[in-house]
Tab-separated table of C-alpha atoms in Angstrom:
chain	number	residue	atom	x	y	z
A	1249	MET	CA	-19.700	95.652	54.387
A	1250	SER	CA	-22.784	94.594	52.536
A	1251	SER	CA	-21.015	93.901	49.261
A	1252	ASP	CA	-17.750	94.499	47.527
A	1253	TYR	CA	-18.738	97.854	46.222
A	1254	ASP	CA	-21.176	99.441	48.610
A	1255	ARG	CA	-20.460	102.488	50.668
A	1256	PRO	CA	-22.800	102.739	53.650
A	1257	ARG	CA	-25.785	104.699	52.413
A	1258	ALA	CA	-26.388	108.111	53.805
A	1259	ASP	CA	-29.548	108.890	55.679
A	1260	PRO	CA	-32.032	109.161	52.804
A	1261	ASP	CA	-33.974	111.849	54.667
A	1262	ALA	CA	-30.958	114.003	55.329
A	1263	THR	CA	-31.444	117.509	54.038
A	1264	ALA	CA	-28.742	118.599	51.716
A	1265	CYS	CA	-27.316	122.065	52.096
A	1266	SER	CA	-27.945	124.500	49.301
A	1267	TYR	CA	-24.884	123.385	47.353
A	1268	THR	CA	-25.492	119.679	47.526
A	1269	ASP	CA	-29.048	120.175	46.381
A	1270	TYR	CA	-27.765	119.650	42.923
A	1271	ASP	CA	-29.747	120.066	39.876
A	1272	THR	CA	-29.075	117.241	37.530
A	1273	LYS	CA	-28.550	119.418	34.499
A	1274	GLU	CA	-24.803	119.683	34.306
A	1275	ARG	CA	-24.331	120.786	30.758
A	1276	ALA	CA	-25.155	124.377	30.071
A	1277	VAL	CA	-27.211	124.834	26.939
A	1278	GLY	CA	-26.889	127.652	24.473
A	1279	ASP	CA	-23.940	129.887	23.924
A	1280	VAL	CA	-21.587	130.424	26.780
A	1281	PRO	CA	-20.816	132.547	28.541
A	1282	ALA	CA	-24.038	134.432	29.136
A	1283	THR	CA	-23.641	138.132	29.831
A	1284	GLY	CA	-27.211	139.394	29.775
A	1285	ASP	CA	-26.684	141.776	26.857
A	1286	ASP	CA	-30.287	141.546	25.692
A	1287	ALA	CA	-31.844	141.345	29.127
A	1288	GLU	CA	-34.679	143.672	30.016
A	1289	GLY	CA	-36.677	144.568	33.096
A	1290	LEU	CA	-36.189	142.426	36.173
A	1291	GLU	CA	-33.729	140.193	34.404
A	1292	ARG	CA	-31.593	143.198	33.593
A	1293	GLU	CA	-31.545	144.196	37.260
A	1294	VAL	CA	-30.365	140.716	38.220
A	1295	TRP	CA	-27.563	140.943	35.645
A	1296	SER	CA	-26.543	144.325	37.062
A	1297	GLN	CA	-26.205	142.760	40.493
A	1298	LEU	CA	-24.279	139.771	39.138
A	1299	TYR	CA	-21.837	142.220	37.560
A	1300	THR	CA	-21.029	143.550	41.035
A	1301	VAL	CA	-19.711	140.184	42.225
A	1302	GLU	CA	-15.968	139.999	41.762
A	1303	ASP	CA	-13.615	137.069	41.750
A	1304	PRO	CA	-12.054	136.913	45.254
A	1305	GLU	CA	-8.565	137.012	43.776
A	1306	MET	CA	-8.949	139.538	40.970
A	1307	PRO	CA	-10.895	142.769	40.684
A	1308	VAL	CA	-12.936	141.446	37.787
A	1309	SER	CA	-16.642	140.742	37.682
A	1310	ILE	CA	-17.552	137.073	37.504
A	1311	VAL	CA	-19.773	137.932	34.515
A	1312	ASP	CA	-16.816	139.437	32.656
A	1313	LEU	CA	-14.725	136.412	33.538
A	1314	GLY	CA	-17.277	134.401	31.576
A	1315	LEU	CA	-18.247	132.239	34.534
A	1316	ILE	CA	-22.004	132.697	34.178
A	1317	TYR	CA	-23.434	130.221	31.695
A	1318	GLY	CA	-27.112	131.075	32.070
A	1319	LEU	CA	-29.809	132.893	34.023
A	1320	GLU	CA	-33.467	131.995	34.248
A	1321	LEU	CA	-36.146	133.856	36.133
A	1322	GLU	CA	-39.385	132.199	37.054
A	1323	ASP	CA	-41.947	133.237	39.677
A	1324	GLY	CA	-39.413	135.220	41.653
A	1325	THR	CA	-36.794	132.483	41.577
A	1326	ALA	CA	-33.502	133.087	39.821
A	1327	THR	CA	-31.630	130.039	38.613
A	1328	ILE	CA	-28.046	130.725	37.647
A	1329	ASP	CA	-25.793	128.308	35.778
A	1330	MET	CA	-22.226	128.995	36.720
A	1331	THR	CA	-18.811	127.417	36.340
A	1332	LEU	CA	-15.483	128.048	38.063
A	1333	THR	CA	-12.037	128.638	36.636
A	1334	TYR	CA	-10.465	125.838	38.644
A	1335	SER	CA	-11.760	122.549	40.049
A	1336	GLY	CA	-9.785	122.957	43.261
A	1337	CYS	CA	-11.000	126.506	43.803
A	1338	PRO	CA	-10.872	126.979	47.569
A	1339	ALA	CA	-13.265	129.921	47.351
A	1340	ARG	CA	-16.062	127.906	45.807
A	1341	GLU	CA	-18.595	128.235	48.633
A	1342	LEU	CA	-17.781	131.892	49.087
A	1343	ILE	CA	-18.356	132.752	45.429
A	1344	LEU	CA	-21.560	130.758	45.169
A	1345	ASP	CA	-22.900	132.450	48.287
A	1346	ASP	CA	-22.007	135.881	46.937
A	1347	VAL	CA	-23.751	135.171	43.648
A	1348	GLU	CA	-26.933	133.954	45.309
A	1349	ALA	CA	-26.949	136.917	47.676
A	1350	ALA	CA	-26.447	139.349	44.777
A	1351	ALA	CA	-29.365	137.934	42.813
A	1352	GLU	CA	-31.592	137.877	45.891
A	1353	SER	CA	-30.836	141.544	46.594
A	1354	VAL	CA	-33.016	142.495	43.621
A	1355	ASP	CA	-36.567	143.516	44.441
A	1356	GLY	CA	-38.792	140.905	42.896
A	1357	VAL	CA	-36.350	138.025	43.362
A	1358	ASP	CA	-37.295	135.967	46.418
A	1359	ASP	CA	-34.922	133.133	45.933
A	1360	ALA	CA	-31.766	132.451	43.951
A	1361	GLU	CA	-30.035	129.206	43.292
A	1362	VAL	CA	-26.680	128.614	41.663
A	1363	GLN	CA	-26.167	125.423	39.713
A	1364	LEU	CA	-22.533	124.553	39.278
A	1365	VAL	CA	-21.859	123.275	35.767
A	1366	TRP	CA	-18.581	121.954	34.369
A	1367	SER	CA	-19.348	121.683	30.711
A	1368	PRO	CA	-18.356	123.291	28.462
A	1369	ASP	CA	-15.036	123.723	30.166
A	1370	TRP	CA	-14.140	127.297	31.075
A	1371	SER	CA	-11.074	128.807	29.463
A	1372	VAL	CA	-9.613	132.280	29.211
A	1373	ASP	CA	-11.278	132.610	25.781
A	1374	LEU	CA	-14.574	133.090	27.587
A	1375	VAL	CA	-13.443	136.305	29.275
A	1376	THR	CA	-15.275	139.308	27.792
A	1377	GLU	CA	-13.437	142.262	26.239
A	1378	GLN	CA	-14.215	144.319	29.332
A	1379	GLY	CA	-12.911	141.474	31.470
A	1380	LYS	CA	-9.691	141.261	29.474
A	1381	GLU	CA	-9.226	145.007	29.879
A	1382	SER	CA	-9.665	144.704	33.652
A	1383	LEU	CA	-7.228	141.806	33.800
A	1384	ARG	CA	-4.644	143.833	31.862
A	1385	GLU	CA	-5.081	146.733	34.260
A	1386	PHE	CA	-4.626	144.250	37.092
A	1387	GLY	CA	-1.271	143.391	35.534
A	1388	MET	CA	-2.010	140.128	33.824
A	1389	SER	CA	-0.754	139.448	30.358
A	1390	ILE	CA	-3.760	138.768	28.155
A	1391	GLU	CA	-3.684	138.755	24.382
B	1102	MET	CA	-22.633	111.657	20.703
B	1103	SER	CA	-21.042	108.692	19.058
B	1104	THR	CA	-21.749	106.079	21.684
B	1105	THR	CA	-24.238	103.405	20.751
B	1106	ASN	CA	-25.585	103.090	24.279
B	1107	ALA	CA	-28.551	105.081	25.431
B	1108	ASP	CA	-27.906	108.028	27.688
B	1109	LEU	CA	-28.603	107.023	31.264
B	1110	GLY	CA	-30.340	110.289	32.061
B	1111	ASP	CA	-30.461	112.062	35.404
B	1112	PRO	CA	-29.266	110.551	38.689
B	1113	THR	CA	-32.904	110.149	39.703
B	1114	GLU	CA	-33.727	108.113	36.609
B	1115	LEU	CA	-31.218	105.320	37.180
B	1116	SER	CA	-32.427	101.787	37.797
B	1117	GLU	CA	-30.924	99.951	40.736
B	1118	ASP	CA	-28.450	98.088	38.530
B	1119	GLN	CA	-27.487	101.203	36.638
B	1120	GLN	CA	-26.873	103.106	39.848
B	1121	ARG	CA	-24.730	100.282	41.196
B	1122	ALA	CA	-22.566	100.424	38.084
B	1123	VAL	CA	-22.345	104.227	38.074
B	1124	GLU	CA	-21.329	104.210	41.729
B	1125	ALA	CA	-18.697	101.564	41.132
B	1126	GLN	CA	-17.090	103.755	38.469
B	1127	LEU	CA	-17.351	106.923	40.558
B	1128	PHE	CA	-15.951	105.513	43.795
B	1129	ARG	CA	-12.628	104.536	42.291
B	1130	LEU	CA	-12.290	107.915	40.593
B	1131	ALA	CA	-13.015	109.840	43.786
B	1132	ASP	CA	-11.022	107.608	46.127
B	1133	ASP	CA	-7.950	107.449	43.860
B	1134	GLU	CA	-7.785	111.227	43.588
B	1135	LEU	CA	-8.387	111.862	47.271
B	1136	VAL	CA	-5.728	109.462	48.506
B	1137	GLN	CA	-3.193	110.484	45.851
B	1138	ALA	CA	-3.663	114.078	47.050
B	1139	GLU	CA	-3.313	113.119	50.712
B	1140	ARG	CA	0.007	111.419	49.978
B	1141	TYR	CA	1.316	114.274	47.813
B	1142	THR	CA	0.998	116.605	50.769
B	1143	PHE	CA	3.928	114.781	52.409
B	1144	TRP	CA	6.196	116.439	49.845
B	1145	GLN	CA	4.868	119.956	50.159
B	1146	VAL	CA	7.663	120.847	52.588
B	1147	ARG	CA	10.156	118.196	51.592
B	1148	ALA	CA	10.564	118.414	47.817
B	1149	PRO	CA	14.146	119.134	46.694
B	1150	THR	CA	13.517	122.632	45.334
B	1151	LEU	CA	11.106	125.424	46.134
B	1152	GLU	CA	9.727	125.055	42.626
B	1153	SER	CA	8.957	121.397	43.183
B	1154	ASP	CA	7.401	122.208	46.577
B	1155	LEU	CA	5.044	124.427	44.623
B	1156	ALA	CA	4.472	121.947	41.824
B	1157	VAL	CA	3.638	119.164	44.235
B	1158	SER	CA	1.353	121.426	46.284
B	1159	ASN	CA	-0.445	122.412	43.110
B	1160	ASN	CA	-0.816	118.802	42.029
B	1161	ALA	CA	-2.228	117.930	45.427
B	1162	GLN	CA	-4.712	120.785	45.230
B	1163	ASP	CA	-5.732	119.726	41.722
B	1164	GLU	CA	-6.303	116.140	42.821
B	1165	LEU	CA	-8.353	117.310	45.802
B	1166	GLY	CA	-10.432	119.433	43.431
B	1167	HIS	CA	-10.967	116.418	41.191
B	1168	ALA	CA	-11.855	114.238	44.175
B	1169	ARG	CA	-14.459	116.859	45.122
B	1170	LEU	CA	-15.933	116.824	41.606
B	1171	TRP	CA	-16.300	113.043	41.758
B	1172	TYR	CA	-17.621	112.982	45.339
B	1173	ASP	CA	-20.120	115.675	44.304
B	1174	ALA	CA	-21.383	113.349	41.578
B	1175	ILE	CA	-21.700	110.554	44.147
B	1176	GLN	CA	-23.616	112.857	46.474
B	1177	GLN	CA	-26.240	113.342	43.768
B	1178	LEU	CA	-27.028	109.681	44.383
B	1179	GLY	CA	-27.932	110.248	48.018
B	1180	TYR	CA	-24.655	110.106	49.906
B	1181	THR	CA	-23.134	112.788	52.086
B	1182	GLU	CA	-19.536	113.953	52.344
B	1183	GLU	CA	-19.299	112.724	55.916
B	1184	SER	CA	-20.558	109.235	55.073
B	1185	LEU	CA	-18.250	109.069	52.071
B	1186	ILE	CA	-15.050	110.156	53.758
B	1187	TYR	CA	-15.092	110.936	57.454
B	1188	GLU	CA	-17.412	108.247	58.752
B	1189	SER	CA	-16.563	105.625	56.191
B	1190	ASP	CA	-14.728	102.539	57.299
B	1191	PRO	CA	-11.259	102.592	55.697
B	1192	ASP	CA	-12.104	99.281	54.040
B	1193	ASP	CA	-15.049	100.862	52.229
B	1194	PHE	CA	-12.629	102.811	50.032
B	1195	GLN	CA	-11.750	101.399	46.637
B	1196	HIS	CA	-8.643	103.286	45.537
B	1197	SER	CA	-5.742	101.393	44.054
B	1198	THR	CA	-3.063	100.504	46.604
B	1199	LEU	CA	-0.532	102.475	44.517
B	1200	VAL	CA	-1.804	105.756	45.926
B	1201	GLU	CA	-1.889	104.718	49.586
B	1202	LEU	CA	1.732	103.624	50.001
B	1203	PRO	CA	3.694	105.942	52.291
B	1204	PHE	CA	6.802	107.736	51.079
B	1205	GLU	CA	10.155	107.279	52.647
B	1206	GLU	CA	11.867	110.464	53.662
B	1207	GLY	CA	14.297	111.482	50.944
B	1208	ASP	CA	12.901	109.160	48.294
B	1209	TRP	CA	11.905	111.834	45.789
B	1210	ALA	CA	12.236	109.300	42.950
B	1211	ASP	CA	9.277	107.440	44.430
B	1212	ALA	CA	7.122	110.576	44.206
B	1213	VAL	CA	8.157	111.254	40.613
B	1214	VAL	CA	7.665	107.664	39.422
B	1215	ARG	CA	4.389	107.275	41.272
B	1216	GLY	CA	3.063	110.505	39.823
B	1217	TYR	CA	4.099	109.401	36.343
B	1218	LEU	CA	2.569	105.902	36.522
B	1219	TYR	CA	-0.634	107.284	38.013
B	1220	ASP	CA	-1.018	110.208	35.649
B	1221	VAL	CA	-0.601	108.114	32.496
B	1222	ALA	CA	-3.325	105.812	33.821
B	1223	GLU	CA	-5.448	108.833	34.687
B	1224	GLU	CA	-5.146	110.222	31.183
B	1225	ILE	CA	-6.180	106.908	29.621
B	1226	ARG	CA	-9.073	106.500	32.025
B	1227	LEU	CA	-10.427	110.009	31.448
B	1228	ALA	CA	-10.312	109.474	27.682
B	1229	ALA	CA	-12.454	106.363	28.183
B	1230	LEU	CA	-15.009	108.470	30.095
B	1231	GLU	CA	-15.322	111.350	27.613
B	1232	GLU	CA	-18.285	109.700	25.923
B	1233	SER	CA	-19.775	108.115	28.993
B	1234	THR	CA	-23.513	107.498	28.861
B	1235	TYR	CA	-23.740	109.100	32.312
B	1236	ALA	CA	-23.720	112.876	31.910
B	1237	PRO	CA	-22.324	113.819	35.362
B	1238	ILE	CA	-19.239	111.723	34.540
B	1239	ARG	CA	-18.965	112.854	30.921
B	1240	ASP	CA	-19.299	116.521	31.784
B	1241	ARG	CA	-16.528	116.447	34.360
B	1242	THR	CA	-13.820	114.960	32.170
B	1243	ASP	CA	-12.957	118.124	30.200
B	1244	ARG	CA	-12.291	120.190	33.259
B	1245	ILE	CA	-10.095	117.508	34.804
B	1246	GLN	CA	-8.179	116.660	31.632
B	1247	GLY	CA	-7.156	120.284	31.241
B	1248	GLU	CA	-5.586	120.262	34.684
B	1249	GLU	CA	-3.984	116.833	34.384
B	1250	GLU	CA	-1.844	117.633	31.339
B	1251	TYR	CA	0.553	119.609	33.463
B	1252	HIS	CA	1.013	116.764	35.950
B	1253	LEU	CA	2.291	114.465	33.240
B	1254	GLU	CA	4.586	117.105	31.850
B	1255	HIS	CA	6.011	117.658	35.317
B	1256	ALA	CA	6.637	113.942	35.897
B	1257	ARG	CA	8.167	113.389	32.466
B	1258	SER	CA	10.520	116.306	32.771
B	1259	TRP	CA	11.790	115.072	36.152
B	1260	LEU	CA	12.291	111.556	34.776
B	1261	GLU	CA	14.225	112.906	31.813
B	1262	ARG	CA	16.520	114.917	34.066
B	1263	MET	CA	16.997	112.112	36.591
B	1264	SER	CA	17.900	109.655	33.832
B	1265	LEU	CA	21.029	111.726	33.143
B	1266	ASP	CA	22.459	111.141	36.615
B	1267	ASP	CA	23.725	107.744	37.786
B	1268	ASP	CA	22.585	107.962	41.400
B	1269	ALA	CA	19.220	109.382	40.478
B	1270	SER	CA	18.771	106.699	37.801
B	1271	GLU	CA	19.337	103.978	40.361
B	1272	ARG	CA	16.706	105.460	42.638
B	1273	VAL	CA	14.248	105.823	39.769
B	1274	GLN	CA	14.844	102.203	38.756
B	1275	ALA	CA	14.240	101.017	42.328
B	1276	ALA	CA	11.009	103.016	42.426
B	1277	ILE	CA	9.849	101.552	39.094
B	1278	ASP	CA	10.547	98.008	40.319
B	1279	LYS	CA	8.693	98.643	43.551
B	1280	LEU	CA	5.714	100.609	42.189
B	1281	TYR	CA	4.951	98.966	38.828
B	1282	PRO	CA	3.022	96.020	40.358
B	1283	TYR	CA	1.053	98.448	42.517
B	1284	ALA	CA	0.265	100.617	39.502
B	1285	LEU	CA	-1.244	97.553	37.808
B	1286	THR	CA	-3.885	97.445	40.547
B	1287	ILE	CA	-5.421	100.581	38.997
B	1288	PHE	CA	-6.809	98.295	36.299
B	1289	GLU	CA	-8.154	95.609	38.615
B	1290	PRO	CA	-11.956	95.114	38.705
B	1291	VAL	CA	-14.102	95.960	41.724
B	1292	GLY	CA	-16.301	92.894	41.263
B	1293	ASP	CA	-18.942	91.517	38.916
B	1294	VAL	CA	-20.361	95.019	38.414
B	1295	GLU	CA	-17.469	95.710	36.045
B	1296	SER	CA	-19.248	94.075	33.100
B	1297	ASP	CA	-22.266	96.351	33.666
B	1298	ILE	CA	-20.032	99.432	33.534
B	1299	GLU	CA	-18.984	98.441	30.024
B	1300	ALA	CA	-22.327	97.099	28.849
B	1301	LEU	CA	-24.069	100.327	29.869
B	1302	GLY	CA	-21.406	102.476	28.251
B	1303	ILE	CA	-20.515	104.250	31.497
B	1304	ARG	CA	-16.912	103.706	30.415
B	1305	THR	CA	-16.190	103.039	26.762
B	1306	ARG	CA	-13.079	100.876	27.144
B	1307	SER	CA	-12.450	97.718	29.144
B	1308	LEU	CA	-9.913	97.541	31.963
B	1309	ASP	CA	-7.821	95.136	29.884
B	1310	GLU	CA	-7.671	97.494	26.926
B	1311	MET	CA	-6.736	100.409	29.151
B	1312	ARG	CA	-4.065	98.402	30.944
B	1313	ALA	CA	-2.519	97.292	27.645
B	1314	ASP	CA	-2.462	100.876	26.411
B	1315	TRP	CA	-0.948	102.062	29.691
B	1316	ALA	CA	1.730	99.331	29.727
B	1317	GLU	CA	2.754	100.188	26.191
B	1318	ARG	CA	3.035	103.904	26.835
B	1319	VAL	CA	4.869	103.529	30.114
B	1320	ASP	CA	7.236	100.952	28.660
B	1321	SER	CA	7.998	103.010	25.597
B	1322	PHE	CA	8.775	106.221	27.510
B	1323	LEU	CA	10.750	104.660	30.358
B	1324	THR	CA	12.779	102.423	28.044
B	1325	GLU	CA	13.661	105.485	26.014
B	1326	GLN	CA	15.089	107.033	29.179
B	1327	GLY	CA	17.213	103.920	29.732
B	1328	PHE	CA	15.124	102.261	32.433
B	1329	ALA	CA	14.062	98.614	32.597
B	1330	VAL	CA	10.329	98.033	32.933
B	1331	PRO	CA	9.096	94.827	34.622
B	1332	THR	CA	6.327	94.277	32.087
B	1333	ASP	CA	5.663	90.622	32.984
B	1334	THR	CA	4.765	91.419	36.605
B	1335	GLU	CA	1.467	90.513	38.234
B	1336	PRO	CA	-0.557	93.172	40.107
B	1337	ALA	CA	0.517	93.607	43.719
B	1338	THR	CA	-1.688	92.469	46.575
B	1339	PRO	CA	-3.725	93.749	48.235
B	1340	VAL	CA	-5.187	95.475	45.187
B	1341	GLY	CA	-7.404	98.047	46.934
B	1342	ARG	CA	-10.155	97.963	44.308
B	1343	ASP	CA	-11.687	94.975	46.094
B	1344	ASN	CA	-11.737	96.905	49.409
B	1345	ASP	CA	-8.654	95.110	50.672
B	1346	HIS	CA	-5.918	97.582	51.630
B	1347	THR	CA	-2.478	97.749	53.196
B	1348	ASP	CA	-2.157	98.792	56.845
B	1349	HIS	CA	-0.655	102.041	55.582
B	1350	TRP	CA	-4.094	103.091	54.396
B	1351	HIS	CA	-5.661	102.428	57.791
B	1352	SER	CA	-3.111	104.742	59.413
B	1353	LEU	CA	-3.575	107.421	56.780
B	1354	HIS	CA	-7.355	107.305	57.068
B	1355	GLU	CA	-7.010	107.567	60.859
B	1356	GLU	CA	-4.852	110.663	60.431
B	1357	MET	CA	-7.061	112.137	57.698
B	1358	THR	CA	-10.185	111.927	59.841
B	1359	SER	CA	-8.604	112.736	63.219
B	1360	THR	CA	-9.700	116.362	63.432
B	1361	TYR	CA	-13.245	115.444	62.487
B	1362	ARG	CA	-13.295	112.876	65.289
B	1363	ASN	CA	-11.401	114.900	67.889
B	1364	LEU	CA	-13.834	117.740	67.502
B	1365	GLY	CA	-16.756	115.347	67.859
B	1366	ARG	CA	-18.139	116.368	64.478
B	1367	ASP	CA	-21.067	114.664	62.878
B	1368	THR	CA	-21.255	116.846	59.801
B	1369	ALA	CA	-18.683	118.194	57.380
B	1370	THR	CA	-19.232	121.884	58.000
B	1371	ARG	CA	-19.538	124.187	55.053
B	1372	LEU	CA	-17.923	127.579	55.010
B	1373	MET	CA	-21.267	129.273	55.433
B	1374	ASP	CA	-24.582	127.824	56.408
B	1375	GLU	CA	-27.537	128.584	54.272
B	1376	ASP	CA	-29.201	130.323	57.203
B	1377	ASP	CA	-26.270	132.593	58.006
B	1378	GLU	CA	-26.596	134.863	55.029
């Protein structure tokens, strides 16, 4: 051990997988959640695809659950800020993969990257009206 | 933000000293949560009621989720999951020895008391990180605090019920006497880097302040339930924070990493590779 508080350093040249290639921006800016209401053109198409991704445990779109905090499109790259309902979510990789694949399925988007953000904290208040309706139909009690 | 210290900026902007201090704060957070979760799993099939099987399983899953959040933050600084957990020497870990002690079969009071002592400390520690000058720490506290509230409620309600029964009370008292000195190790320093953690505003309260707050809260609640609290005790040794652990940790780490080793792994495989899509 080199000192009292050093963990052996990882190989500095190691390539991180897509989810460890973290962006350092962890706090979503602007109002959350984002739902793409005012989106037009290509951006609108990306939102339409994001709406098709459902939570693995409930038949509700991740956009209606309020999990998407932001979407930016630049030179064919979609950058999506997203949070999860639960820190221990075992489906994390699966959801992130689905979201990236959905965004990349749009003609004109070559690459999509999801940035996991944890602030502001997600709560059921962020679920959209449509989302609440779907959750009620699913049998959950939502005010 | 009300802190007087300057924001430390992105992981890539940290100076060597700043990174050392950030890492020192993150390692104990990640390691405490991971090992607490590993030990909780013992009770998943042994808790006295189906409801408590579920509660304990949930707590374990929460703590694993929190460990992942903290290890993720460490990975932004250039580490990998395998180097942090599976290929790490057990003595590289810096969790408090409270969380590594094994449970004895049937000693449910130990699980309840341990959870209580740990979760009060956790609550105090997270509050001291809310205004951290390091955004990846600051931004994770909300999420974790929301999930921790229930753990404390669970522990308190068990302690209240157990205090009404003579046999259970005796077992709780024995667990308090045994675990209190180990719980004090949560507030032990990792080395001289501790002063940097405070000076840089990575954590806004000192270990001494947090320990005093913890001791007062624990004492007040447990005394109310009729238990005696050994408040003049010294921290147990080894303390864990200084990389010195009990043999129990070496066995647990061996067990925790056995599949990784038996399969001859050299990477912690993700559910899906980037190229498989």
